[in-house]
CSV table of C-alpha atoms in Angstrom, one decimal:
chain,number,residue,atom,x,y,z
V,1,GLY,CA,-10.3,-177.4,-41.6
V,2,GLN,CA,-9.7,-175.4,-44.7
V,3,MET,CA,-6.5,-173.7,-43.6
V,4,ARG,CA,-4.9,-177.0,-42.6
V,5,GLU,CA,-5.7,-178.6,-45.9
V,6,ALA,CA,-4.3,-175.6,-47.8
V,7,GLY,CA,-1.1,-175.8,-45.7
V,8,THR,CA,-0.8,-179.5,-46.5
V,9,VAL,CA,-1.2,-179.0,-50.2
V,10,ARG,CA,1.3,-176.1,-50.0
V,11,GLU,CA,3.8,-178.3,-48.1
V,12,ARG,CA,3.5,-181.1,-50.7
V,13,ILE,CA,4.0,-178.7,-53.6
V,14,TYR,CA,7.0,-177.1,-51.8
V,15,LYS,CA,8.6,-180.5,-51.1
V,16,ALA,CA,7.9,-181.7,-54.7
V,17,LEU,CA,9.7,-178.6,-56.1
V,18,VAL,CA,12.7,-178.9,-53.7
V,19,THR,CA,13.0,-182.6,-54.7
V,20,ARG,CA,12.9,-181.6,-58.4
V,21,TYR,CA,15.6,-179.0,-57.9
V,22,GLU,CA,17.8,-181.5,-55.9
V,23,ALA,CA,17.4,-184.0,-58.7
V,24,ASP,CA,18.3,-181.5,-61.3
V,25,ARG,CA,21.4,-180.5,-59.3
V,26,ASP,CA,22.5,-184.1,-58.6
V,27,THR,CA,22.1,-185.1,-62.2
V,28,ALA,CA,24.3,-182.3,-63.4
V,29,LEU,CA,26.9,-183.0,-60.7
V,30,ILE,CA,27.0,-186.7,-61.8
V,31,LYS,CA,27.6,-185.6,-65.4
V,32,ILE,CA,30.4,-183.2,-64.2
V,33,ASP,CA,32.0,-186.1,-62.3
V,34,ALA,CA,31.9,-188.3,-65.4
V,35,LEU,CA,33.4,-185.5,-67.5
V,36,LEU,CA,36.2,-184.9,-65.0
V,37,ARG,CA,37.0,-188.6,-64.9
V,38,GLY,CA,37.4,-188.5,-68.7
V,39,ASP,CA,34.2,-190.5,-69.4
V,40,VAL,CA,33.3,-188.6,-72.6
V,41,ILE,CA,29.5,-188.7,-73.0
V,42,PRO,CA,28.4,-188.9,-76.7
V,43,GLY,CA,27.8,-185.3,-77.9
V,44,HIS,CA,30.0,-183.9,-75.1
V,45,GLU,CA,33.4,-183.7,-76.9
V,46,ASP,CA,33.8,-180.2,-75.7
V,47,VAL,CA,34.6,-181.2,-72.1
V,48,VAL,CA,35.2,-177.7,-70.7
V,49,GLY,CA,32.1,-176.3,-72.5
V,50,SER,CA,30.0,-179.3,-71.2
V,51,ILE,CA,31.2,-178.8,-67.6
V,52,ASP,CA,30.3,-175.1,-67.9
V,53,LYS,CA,26.8,-176.0,-69.1
V,54,GLN,CA,26.3,-178.5,-66.3
V,55,LEU,CA,27.6,-176.0,-63.7
V,56,ALA,CA,25.0,-173.6,-65.0
V,57,LYS,CA,22.3,-176.2,-64.3
V,58,VAL,CA,23.7,-176.7,-60.8
V,59,ALA,CA,23.7,-173.0,-60.1
V,60,PHE,CA,20.2,-172.5,-61.5
V,61,ALA,CA,18.8,-175.4,-59.4
V,62,GLU,CA,20.5,-174.1,-56.2
V,63,GLU,CA,19.2,-170.6,-56.9
V,64,LYS,CA,15.7,-171.9,-57.3
V,65,MET,CA,16.0,-173.9,-54.0
V,66,ALA,CA,17.3,-170.8,-52.2
V,67,THR,CA,14.5,-168.7,-53.7
V,68,ILE,CA,11.7,-171.0,-52.8
V,69,ARG,CA,13.1,-171.4,-49.3
V,70,ARG,CA,13.4,-167.6,-48.9
V,71,HIS,CA,9.9,-166.9,-50.0
V,72,TYR,CA,7.9,-170.0,-49.1
V,73,GLY,CA,10.0,-171.9,-46.5
V,74,THR,CA,8.5,-172.7,-43.1
V,75,ASN,CA,11.7,-172.2,-41.1
């Protein structure tokens, strides 16, 4: 009934958020890999600074994943 539907919606929202955070993390890691290979992305001439910014995105995405799992995870 009502509780089951609420749980399903909650699970879908949870999964959507985790998927978003994984995508954010993976996108940043791909950019870091490109910078480490020496593929300079336009507007990213400051390689060290650019890697630092992408690492911040990785850390933030991973922190959000850990936080949502800690507060709303089912396991």
